[in-house]
Coordinates of C-alpha atoms in Angstrom, one line a residue:
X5 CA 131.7 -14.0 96.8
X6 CA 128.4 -15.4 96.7
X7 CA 125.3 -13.4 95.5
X8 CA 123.6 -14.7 99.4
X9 CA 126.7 -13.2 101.1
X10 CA 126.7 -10.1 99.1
X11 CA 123.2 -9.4 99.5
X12 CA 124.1 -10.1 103.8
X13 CA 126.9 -7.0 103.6
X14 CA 124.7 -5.0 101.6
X15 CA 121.4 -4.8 103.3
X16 CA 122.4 -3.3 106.5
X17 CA 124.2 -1.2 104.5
X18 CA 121.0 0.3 102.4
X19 CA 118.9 -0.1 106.0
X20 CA 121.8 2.6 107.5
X21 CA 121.4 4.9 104.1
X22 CA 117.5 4.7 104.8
X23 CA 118.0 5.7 108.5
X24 CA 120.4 8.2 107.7
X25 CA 117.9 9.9 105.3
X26 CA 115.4 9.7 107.6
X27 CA 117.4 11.5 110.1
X28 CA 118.3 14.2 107.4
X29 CA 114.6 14.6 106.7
X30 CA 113.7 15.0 110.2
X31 CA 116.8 17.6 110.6
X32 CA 116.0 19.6 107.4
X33 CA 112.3 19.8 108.3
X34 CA 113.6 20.8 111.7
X35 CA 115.2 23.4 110.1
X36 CA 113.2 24.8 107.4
X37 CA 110.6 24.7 110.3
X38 CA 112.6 26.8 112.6
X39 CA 113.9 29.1 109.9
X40 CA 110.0 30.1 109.0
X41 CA 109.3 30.7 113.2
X42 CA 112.1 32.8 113.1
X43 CA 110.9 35.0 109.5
X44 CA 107.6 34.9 110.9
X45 CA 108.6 36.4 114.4
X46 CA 110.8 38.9 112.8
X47 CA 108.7 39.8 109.5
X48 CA 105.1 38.8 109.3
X49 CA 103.6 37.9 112.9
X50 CA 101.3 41.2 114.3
X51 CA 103.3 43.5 116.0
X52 CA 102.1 46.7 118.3
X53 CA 102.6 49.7 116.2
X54 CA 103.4 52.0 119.1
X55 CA 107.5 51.4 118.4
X56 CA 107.2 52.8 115.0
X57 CA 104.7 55.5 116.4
X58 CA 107.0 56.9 118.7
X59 CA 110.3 56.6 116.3
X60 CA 108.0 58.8 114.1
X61 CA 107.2 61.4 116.2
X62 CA 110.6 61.8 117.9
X63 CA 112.8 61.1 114.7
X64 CA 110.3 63.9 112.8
X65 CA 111.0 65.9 115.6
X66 CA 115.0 65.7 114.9
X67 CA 114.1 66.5 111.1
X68 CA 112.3 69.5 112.3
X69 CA 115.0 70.8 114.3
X70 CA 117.9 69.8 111.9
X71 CA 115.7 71.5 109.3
X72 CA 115.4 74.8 111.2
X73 CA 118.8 75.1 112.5
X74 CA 120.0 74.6 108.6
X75 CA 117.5 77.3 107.7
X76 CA 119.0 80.0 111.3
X77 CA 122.6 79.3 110.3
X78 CA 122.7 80.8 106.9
X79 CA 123.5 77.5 105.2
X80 CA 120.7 77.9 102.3
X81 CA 123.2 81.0 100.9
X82 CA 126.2 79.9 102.4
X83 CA 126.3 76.3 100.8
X84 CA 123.4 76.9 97.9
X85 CA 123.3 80.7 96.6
X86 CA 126.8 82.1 97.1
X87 CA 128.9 79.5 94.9
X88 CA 129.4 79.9 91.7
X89 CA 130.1 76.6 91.4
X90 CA 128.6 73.4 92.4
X91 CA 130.5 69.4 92.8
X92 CA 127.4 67.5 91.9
X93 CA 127.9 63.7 92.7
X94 CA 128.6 61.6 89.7
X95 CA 125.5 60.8 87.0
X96 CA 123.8 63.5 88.8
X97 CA 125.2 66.4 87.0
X98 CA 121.9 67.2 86.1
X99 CA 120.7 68.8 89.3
X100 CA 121.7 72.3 89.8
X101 CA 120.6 74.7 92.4
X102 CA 117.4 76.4 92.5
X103 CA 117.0 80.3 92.6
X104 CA 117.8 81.8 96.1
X105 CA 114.1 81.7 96.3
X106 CA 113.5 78.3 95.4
X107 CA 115.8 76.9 98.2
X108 CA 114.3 79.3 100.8
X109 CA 110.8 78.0 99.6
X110 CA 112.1 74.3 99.7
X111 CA 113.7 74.0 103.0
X112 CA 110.3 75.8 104.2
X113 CA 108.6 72.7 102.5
X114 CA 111.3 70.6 104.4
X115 CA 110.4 72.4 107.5
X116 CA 106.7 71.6 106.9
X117 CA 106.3 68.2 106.0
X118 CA 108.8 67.6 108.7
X119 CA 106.2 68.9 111.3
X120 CA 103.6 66.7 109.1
X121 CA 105.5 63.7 109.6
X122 CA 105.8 64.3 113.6
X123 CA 101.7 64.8 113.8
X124 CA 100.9 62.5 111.0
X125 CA 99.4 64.4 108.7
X126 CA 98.7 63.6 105.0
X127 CA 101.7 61.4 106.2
X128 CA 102.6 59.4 102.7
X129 CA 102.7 62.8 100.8
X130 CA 104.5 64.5 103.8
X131 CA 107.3 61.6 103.7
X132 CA 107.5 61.5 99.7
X133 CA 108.3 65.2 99.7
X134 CA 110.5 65.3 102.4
X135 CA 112.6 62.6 101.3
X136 CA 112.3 64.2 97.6
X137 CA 113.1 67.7 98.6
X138 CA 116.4 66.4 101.2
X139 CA 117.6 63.9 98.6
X140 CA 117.6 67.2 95.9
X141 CA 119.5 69.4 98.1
X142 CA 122.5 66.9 99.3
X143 CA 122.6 65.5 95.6
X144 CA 123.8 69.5 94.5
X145 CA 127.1 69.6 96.3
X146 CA 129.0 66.5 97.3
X147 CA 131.2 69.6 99.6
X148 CA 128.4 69.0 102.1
X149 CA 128.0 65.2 102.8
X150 CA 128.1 64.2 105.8
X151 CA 126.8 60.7 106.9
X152 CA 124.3 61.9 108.5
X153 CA 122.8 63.2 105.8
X154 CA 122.6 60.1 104.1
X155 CA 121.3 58.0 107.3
X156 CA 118.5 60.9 106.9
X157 CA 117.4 60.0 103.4
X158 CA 117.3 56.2 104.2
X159 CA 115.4 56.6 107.1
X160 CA 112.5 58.9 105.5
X161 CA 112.9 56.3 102.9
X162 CA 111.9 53.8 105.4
X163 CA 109.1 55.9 106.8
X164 CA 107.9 56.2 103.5
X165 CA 106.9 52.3 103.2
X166 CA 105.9 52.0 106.8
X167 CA 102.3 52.4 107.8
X168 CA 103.5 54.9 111.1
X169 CA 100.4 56.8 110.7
X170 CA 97.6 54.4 111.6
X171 CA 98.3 55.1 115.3
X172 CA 97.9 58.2 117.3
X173 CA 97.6 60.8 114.2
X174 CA 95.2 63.5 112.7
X175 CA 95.6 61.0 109.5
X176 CA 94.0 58.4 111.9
X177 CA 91.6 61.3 113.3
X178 CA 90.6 62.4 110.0
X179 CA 90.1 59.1 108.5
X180 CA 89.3 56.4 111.5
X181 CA 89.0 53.1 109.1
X182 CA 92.8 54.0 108.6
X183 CA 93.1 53.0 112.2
X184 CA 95.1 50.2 113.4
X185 CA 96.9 49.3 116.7
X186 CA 98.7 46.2 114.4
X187 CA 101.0 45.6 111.8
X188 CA 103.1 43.0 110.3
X189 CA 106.6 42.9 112.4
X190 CA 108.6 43.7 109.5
X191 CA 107.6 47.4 109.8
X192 CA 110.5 47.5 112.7
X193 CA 112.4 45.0 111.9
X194 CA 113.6 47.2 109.3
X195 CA 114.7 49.9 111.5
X196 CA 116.6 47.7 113.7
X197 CA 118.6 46.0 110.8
X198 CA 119.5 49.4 109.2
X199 CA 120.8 50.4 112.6
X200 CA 122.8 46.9 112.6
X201 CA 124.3 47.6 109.6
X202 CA 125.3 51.6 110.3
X203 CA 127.2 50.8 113.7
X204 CA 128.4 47.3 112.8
X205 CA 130.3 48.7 109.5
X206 CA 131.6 51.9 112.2
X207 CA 132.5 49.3 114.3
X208 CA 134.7 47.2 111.8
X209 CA 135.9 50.4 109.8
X210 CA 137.8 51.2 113.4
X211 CA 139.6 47.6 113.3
X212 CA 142.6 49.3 111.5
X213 CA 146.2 49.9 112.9
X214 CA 145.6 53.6 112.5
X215 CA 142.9 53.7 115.2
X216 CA 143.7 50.8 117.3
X217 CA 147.5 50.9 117.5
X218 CA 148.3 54.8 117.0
X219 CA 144.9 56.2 118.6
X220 CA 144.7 58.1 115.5
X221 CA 143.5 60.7 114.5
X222 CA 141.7 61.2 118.2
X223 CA 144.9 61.9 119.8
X224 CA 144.7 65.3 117.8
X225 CA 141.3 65.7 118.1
X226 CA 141.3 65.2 121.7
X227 CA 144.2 67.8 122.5
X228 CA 142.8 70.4 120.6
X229 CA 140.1 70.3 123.8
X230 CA 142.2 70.6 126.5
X231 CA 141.3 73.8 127.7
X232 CA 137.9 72.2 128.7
X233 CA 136.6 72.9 132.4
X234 CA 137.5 69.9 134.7
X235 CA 138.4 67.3 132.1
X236 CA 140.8 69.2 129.6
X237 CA 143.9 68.0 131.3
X238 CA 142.6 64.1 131.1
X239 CA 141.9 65.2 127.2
X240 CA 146.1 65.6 126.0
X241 CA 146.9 62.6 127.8
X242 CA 148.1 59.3 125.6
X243 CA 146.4 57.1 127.2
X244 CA 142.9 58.5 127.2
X245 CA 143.1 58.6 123.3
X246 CA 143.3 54.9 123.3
X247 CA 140.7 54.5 125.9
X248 CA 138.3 56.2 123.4
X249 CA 139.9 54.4 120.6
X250 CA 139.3 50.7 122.1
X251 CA 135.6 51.6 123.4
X252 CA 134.5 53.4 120.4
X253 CA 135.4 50.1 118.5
X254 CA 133.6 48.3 120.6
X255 CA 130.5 50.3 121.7
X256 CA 130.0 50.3 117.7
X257 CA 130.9 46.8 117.3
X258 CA 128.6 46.1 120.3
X259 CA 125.6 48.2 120.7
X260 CA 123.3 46.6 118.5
X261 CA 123.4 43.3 120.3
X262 CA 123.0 44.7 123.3
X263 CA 119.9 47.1 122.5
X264 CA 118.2 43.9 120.8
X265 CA 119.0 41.8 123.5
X266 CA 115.9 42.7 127.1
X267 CA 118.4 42.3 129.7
X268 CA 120.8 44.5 128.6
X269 CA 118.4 47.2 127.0
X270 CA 118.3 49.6 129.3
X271 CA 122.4 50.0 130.2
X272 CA 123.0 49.5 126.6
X273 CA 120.7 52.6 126.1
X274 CA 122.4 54.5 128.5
X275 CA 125.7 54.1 127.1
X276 CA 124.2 55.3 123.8
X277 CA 123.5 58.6 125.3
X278 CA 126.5 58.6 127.1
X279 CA 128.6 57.8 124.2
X280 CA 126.9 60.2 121.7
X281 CA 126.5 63.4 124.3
X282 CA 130.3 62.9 124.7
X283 CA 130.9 63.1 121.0
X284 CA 128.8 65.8 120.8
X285 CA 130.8 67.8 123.5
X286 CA 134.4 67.1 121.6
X287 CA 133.4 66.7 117.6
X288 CA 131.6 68.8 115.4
X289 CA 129.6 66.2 113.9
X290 CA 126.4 68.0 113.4
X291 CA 123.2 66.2 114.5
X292 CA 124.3 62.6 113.8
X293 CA 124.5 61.9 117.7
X294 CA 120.9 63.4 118.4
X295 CA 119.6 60.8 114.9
X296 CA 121.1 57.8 116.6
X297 CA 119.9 58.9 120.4
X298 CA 116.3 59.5 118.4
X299 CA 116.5 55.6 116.4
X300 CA 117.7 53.7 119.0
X301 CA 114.4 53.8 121.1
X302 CA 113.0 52.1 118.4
X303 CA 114.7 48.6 120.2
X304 CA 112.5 49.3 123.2
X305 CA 109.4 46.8 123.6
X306 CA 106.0 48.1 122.7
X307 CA 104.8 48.0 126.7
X308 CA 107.7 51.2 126.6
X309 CA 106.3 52.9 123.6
X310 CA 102.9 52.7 124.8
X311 CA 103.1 54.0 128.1
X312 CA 105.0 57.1 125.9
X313 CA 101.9 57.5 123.9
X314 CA 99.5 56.8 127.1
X315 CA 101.4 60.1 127.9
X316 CA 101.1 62.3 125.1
X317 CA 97.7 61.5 125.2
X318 CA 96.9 62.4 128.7
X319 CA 98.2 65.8 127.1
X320 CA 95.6 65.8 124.5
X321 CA 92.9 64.5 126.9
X322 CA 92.2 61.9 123.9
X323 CA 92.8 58.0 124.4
X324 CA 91.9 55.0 122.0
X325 CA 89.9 51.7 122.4
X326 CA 92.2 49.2 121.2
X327 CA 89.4 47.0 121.0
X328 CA 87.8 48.7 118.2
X329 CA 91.4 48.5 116.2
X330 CA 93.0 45.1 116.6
X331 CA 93.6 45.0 112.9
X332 CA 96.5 43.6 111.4
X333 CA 97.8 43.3 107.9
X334 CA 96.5 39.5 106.6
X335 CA 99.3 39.2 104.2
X336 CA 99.2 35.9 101.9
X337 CA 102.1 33.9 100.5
X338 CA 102.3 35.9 97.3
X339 CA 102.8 38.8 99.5
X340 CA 104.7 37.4 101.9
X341 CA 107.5 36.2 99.5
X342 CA 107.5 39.7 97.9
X343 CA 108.3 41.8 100.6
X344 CA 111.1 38.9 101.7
X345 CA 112.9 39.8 98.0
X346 CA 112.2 43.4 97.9
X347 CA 114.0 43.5 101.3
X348 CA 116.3 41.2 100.6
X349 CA 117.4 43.7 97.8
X350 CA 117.1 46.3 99.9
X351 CA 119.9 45.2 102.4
X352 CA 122.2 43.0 100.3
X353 CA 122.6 46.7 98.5
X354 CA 123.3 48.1 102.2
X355 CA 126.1 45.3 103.1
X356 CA 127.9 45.9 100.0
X357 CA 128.1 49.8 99.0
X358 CA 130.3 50.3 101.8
X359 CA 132.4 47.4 100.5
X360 CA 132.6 48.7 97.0
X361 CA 136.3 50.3 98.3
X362 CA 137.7 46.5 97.6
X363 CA 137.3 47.4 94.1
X364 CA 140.0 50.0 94.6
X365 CA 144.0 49.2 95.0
X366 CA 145.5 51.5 97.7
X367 CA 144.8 53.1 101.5
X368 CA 140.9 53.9 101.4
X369 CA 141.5 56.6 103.2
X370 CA 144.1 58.0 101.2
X371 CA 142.8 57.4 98.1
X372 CA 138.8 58.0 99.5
X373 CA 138.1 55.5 96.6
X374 CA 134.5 54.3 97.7
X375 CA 135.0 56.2 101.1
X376 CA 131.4 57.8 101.2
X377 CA 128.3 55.8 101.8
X378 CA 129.7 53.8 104.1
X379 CA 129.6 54.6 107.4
X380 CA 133.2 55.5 108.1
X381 CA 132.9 57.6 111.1
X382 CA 135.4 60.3 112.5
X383 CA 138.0 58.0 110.7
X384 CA 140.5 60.5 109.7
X385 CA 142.5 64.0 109.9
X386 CA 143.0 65.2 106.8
X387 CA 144.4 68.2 105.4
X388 CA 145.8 69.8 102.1
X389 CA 147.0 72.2 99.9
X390 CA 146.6 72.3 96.3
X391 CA 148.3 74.9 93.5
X392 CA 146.5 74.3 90.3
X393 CA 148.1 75.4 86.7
X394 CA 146.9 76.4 83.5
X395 CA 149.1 75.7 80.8
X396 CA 148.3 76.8 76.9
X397 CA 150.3 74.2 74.8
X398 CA 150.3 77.0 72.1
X399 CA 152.1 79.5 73.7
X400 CA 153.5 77.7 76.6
X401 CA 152.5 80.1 78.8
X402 CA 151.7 78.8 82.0
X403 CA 149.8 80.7 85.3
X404 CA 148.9 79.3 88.8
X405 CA 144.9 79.5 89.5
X406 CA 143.5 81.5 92.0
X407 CA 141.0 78.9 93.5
X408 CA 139.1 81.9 95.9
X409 CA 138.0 83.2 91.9
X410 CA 136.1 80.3 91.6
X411 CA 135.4 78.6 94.8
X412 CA 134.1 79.2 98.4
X413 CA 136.7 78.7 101.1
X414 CA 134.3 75.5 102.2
X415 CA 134.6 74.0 98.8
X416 CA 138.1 74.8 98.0
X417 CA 138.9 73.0 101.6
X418 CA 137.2 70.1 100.8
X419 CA 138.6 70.1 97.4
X420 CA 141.8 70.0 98.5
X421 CA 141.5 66.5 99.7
X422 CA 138.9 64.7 98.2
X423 CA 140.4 63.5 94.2
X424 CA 137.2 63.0 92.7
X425 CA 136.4 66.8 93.3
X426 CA 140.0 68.2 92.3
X427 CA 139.0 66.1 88.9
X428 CA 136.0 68.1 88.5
X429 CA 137.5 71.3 89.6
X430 CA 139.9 70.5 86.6
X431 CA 137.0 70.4 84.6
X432 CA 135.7 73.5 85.9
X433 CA 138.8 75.2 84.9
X434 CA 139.0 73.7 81.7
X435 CA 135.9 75.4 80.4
X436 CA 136.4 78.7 82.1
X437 CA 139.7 79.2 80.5
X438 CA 138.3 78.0 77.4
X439 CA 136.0 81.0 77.7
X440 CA 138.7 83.1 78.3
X441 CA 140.7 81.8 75.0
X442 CA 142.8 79.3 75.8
X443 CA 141.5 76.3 73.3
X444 CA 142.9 73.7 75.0
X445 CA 143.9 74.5 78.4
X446 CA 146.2 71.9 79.9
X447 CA 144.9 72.0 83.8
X448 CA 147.8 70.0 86.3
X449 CA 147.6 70.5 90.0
X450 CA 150.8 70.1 92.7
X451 CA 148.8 68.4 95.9
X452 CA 150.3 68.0 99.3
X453 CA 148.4 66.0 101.8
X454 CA 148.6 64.8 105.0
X455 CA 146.7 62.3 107.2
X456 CA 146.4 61.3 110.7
X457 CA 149.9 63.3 111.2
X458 CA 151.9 61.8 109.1
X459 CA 153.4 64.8 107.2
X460 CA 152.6 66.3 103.7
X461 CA 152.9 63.9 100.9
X462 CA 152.9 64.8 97.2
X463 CA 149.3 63.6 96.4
X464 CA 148.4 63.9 92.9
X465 CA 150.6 63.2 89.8
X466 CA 151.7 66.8 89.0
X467 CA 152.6 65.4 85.0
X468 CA 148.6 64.8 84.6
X469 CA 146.4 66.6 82.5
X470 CA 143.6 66.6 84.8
X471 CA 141.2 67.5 81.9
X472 CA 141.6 65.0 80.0
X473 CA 141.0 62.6 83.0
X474 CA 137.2 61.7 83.0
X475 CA 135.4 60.0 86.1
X476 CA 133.4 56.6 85.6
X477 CA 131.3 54.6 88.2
X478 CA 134.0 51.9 89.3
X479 CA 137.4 53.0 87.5
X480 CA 140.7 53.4 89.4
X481 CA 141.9 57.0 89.8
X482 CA 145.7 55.9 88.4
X483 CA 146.6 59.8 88.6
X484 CA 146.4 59.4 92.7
X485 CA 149.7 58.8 93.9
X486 CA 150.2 56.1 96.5

């Protein structure tokens, strides 16, 4: 082949290349260009602070509540003063209870900054201590968790790096220059995500033959309310356990989408009351439906939240200029990037904790192997009973523990089916038969558990000397049977 003839093939050739690049270029500009609209709209473009004014006021009002209906039952001696013993979570062994004074004074402190979080009131401090004082208390006693609980922590968490008091406050009374009716967007968007995350992973935690295929375990739960008024005969039929099944499923799956989405706001709303009254009515799940009823208006557009506040202040007989406030947070690029990677941290840490349980061989919720912290809702019916044995390898000797000497009937009940506190239990044992002159106590336990209905199943290996077993941040509990 000629050099002329060559060059003929391969110029049109290089001419295509150069068009096709060109076309890349205009595509990836395209791109990049509509990827920064879309973290601009989302993140850093003004946004009316009245959503996150109003998810302060009415989610401070939930703490307040929550707070003084903890304080009216009894818990702070029930759960805090009466045990002898405490099942701290692991590498926070260090936390122990305070006198029965001290937790009377903190949950009064809880109590308090909660009603300074609702008016905004020395709001950083009152959101530091809150979320100090809350995290102290559920980080005493794993017995206690309950998701809730946790969604509680992250959300002060939140309020804590949000500016929610610069709008309709006594901070912004007190201190006018604080004053502003603007903020960058990602001050919602944050809420909105952490919502995503907590009903999408409920949503897909339900995609499991248990739920979908045996209606499990609301087919018990449902039957143990059919003496309800009007609809307790609907609640023991087959068929209405799968109905809630399927639409839980989905209505978690769901939701998020269609709060975020205008047209279908205000149904989707709706069904969230609905959905969470209803659960409410039938489960004892605490105040978790009244915290997601609370954080959902936070979707709502800021025309809703300020016709709310136009409200409250009609109350007050005090309204504000917005002209006199129009400020919003002029962030530059240095600052801009930052908050993208602290945030970014923030939620590739809250997409994979509740994935951590694929570290772990077995049923999660057999083994409850990475089972907290992750959003499992009203997954499972669990019961067991446990007989645990002291053995002294010098004598032989060997007695069966009286758990009610050591334990509350709360604890030992979630002992009984949770390993990671039977392990510690073990421990406890192990040093209070020590005391009693047994140098090395050999502690085994015979565990019979059953979930969802299936029957009782020997649980733990019974040939394990629990007190030599020692927990660790990611290692496999080999003594759980499968």
């Amino acid at each position: 082949m000629s050099i002329g003839i060559a060059l003929n093939i391969v110029e049109p050739v290089l001419r295509n290349e150069g068009s096709l690049t060109a076309t890349a270029y205009i595509y990836s500009t395209r791109l990049n260009q509509k990827i920064k609209n879309i973290i601009n709209k989302y993140f850093f473009n003004p946004a009316h602070i009245a959503p996150l004014v109003v998810f302060r006021i009415i989610f401070g009002i939930v703490l307040f509540i929550s707070t003084l209906r903890f304080i009216c039952k009894g818990w702070i001696t029930e759960f805090y003063v009466k045990p002898k013993f405490h099942f701290p979570f692991y590498g926070f062994e260090w936390i122990h209870p305070l006198s029965s004074t001290g937790m009377y004074t903190l949950y009064a402190l809880l109590l308090v900054t909660a009603f300074f979080i609702i008016v905004g009131l020395f709001y950083r401090i009152a959101t530091i201590v809150f979320f100090v004082c809350f995290c102290y208390a559920e980080l005493i006693d794993k017995t206690y968790y309950l998701n809730h609980y946790y969604l509680v922590s992250i959300l002060v968490f939140l309020l804590i790096l949000t500016p929610a008091n610069k709008y309709f406050s006594i901070d912004a009374l007190r201190k006018p220059s604080l004053k502003a009716a603007y903020i960058p967007a990602w001050c919602i968007t944050v809420f909105k995500l952490q919502l995503f995350i907590i009903y999408f992973y409920a949503g897909l935690s339900k995609l499991i033959p248990d739920w979908l295929f045996n209606a499990m375990p609301l087919k018990i739960w449902l039957r143990a309310n059919d003496s309800l008024p009007i609809i307790g005969h609907l609640l023991s039929k087959q068929w209405v356990a799968y109905l809630f099944s399927w639409f839980g499923a989905l209505f978690d799956l769901s939701i998020v989408f269609l709060l975020w989405n205008k047209s279908t706001r205000k149904i989707a709303y709706v069904f969230v009351i609905i959905f969470h009254l209803i659960t409410t009515m039938l489960f004892q799940i605490g105040m978790f439906p009244y915290i997601m009823i609370a954080a959902a208006t936070i979707f709502f557009s800021e025309a809703f939240h300020k016709k709310i506040i136009r409200q409250l202040q009609s109350i007050f007989k005090k309204t504000t200029n917005e002209k006199d406030i129009l400020y919003a947070q002029d962030l530059n690029i240095v600052r801009k990037k930052t908050i993208l990677l602290l945030l970014s941290i923030y939620f590739l840490i809250q997409v994979l904790v509740p994935l951590r349980f694929l570290l772990y061989p077995g049923k999660l919720l057999w083994t409850e192997q990475g089972y907290r912290f992750s959003w499992r809702v009203m997954l499972m019916e669990k019961a067991g009973t446990t007989f645990f044995y002291i053995t002294n390898p010098e004598t032989g000797k060997r007695l069966e523990v009286n758990n009610s000497k050591f334990l509350t009937g709360y604890q030992e009940r979630m002992m009984e089916t949770q390993p990671d506190m039977m392990l510690q239990y073990a421990h406890i044992l192990n040093s209070e038969y020590k005391k009693q002159g047994i140098t090395y106590p050999v502690v085994t336990v015979e565990c019979y558990v059953s979930l969802n209905g299936t029957g009782n199943r020997l649980y733990i290996d019974s040939t394990i000397n629990l007190a030599n077993e020692q927990e660790s941040w990611f290692g496999n509990k080999k003594w759980i049977l499968p």
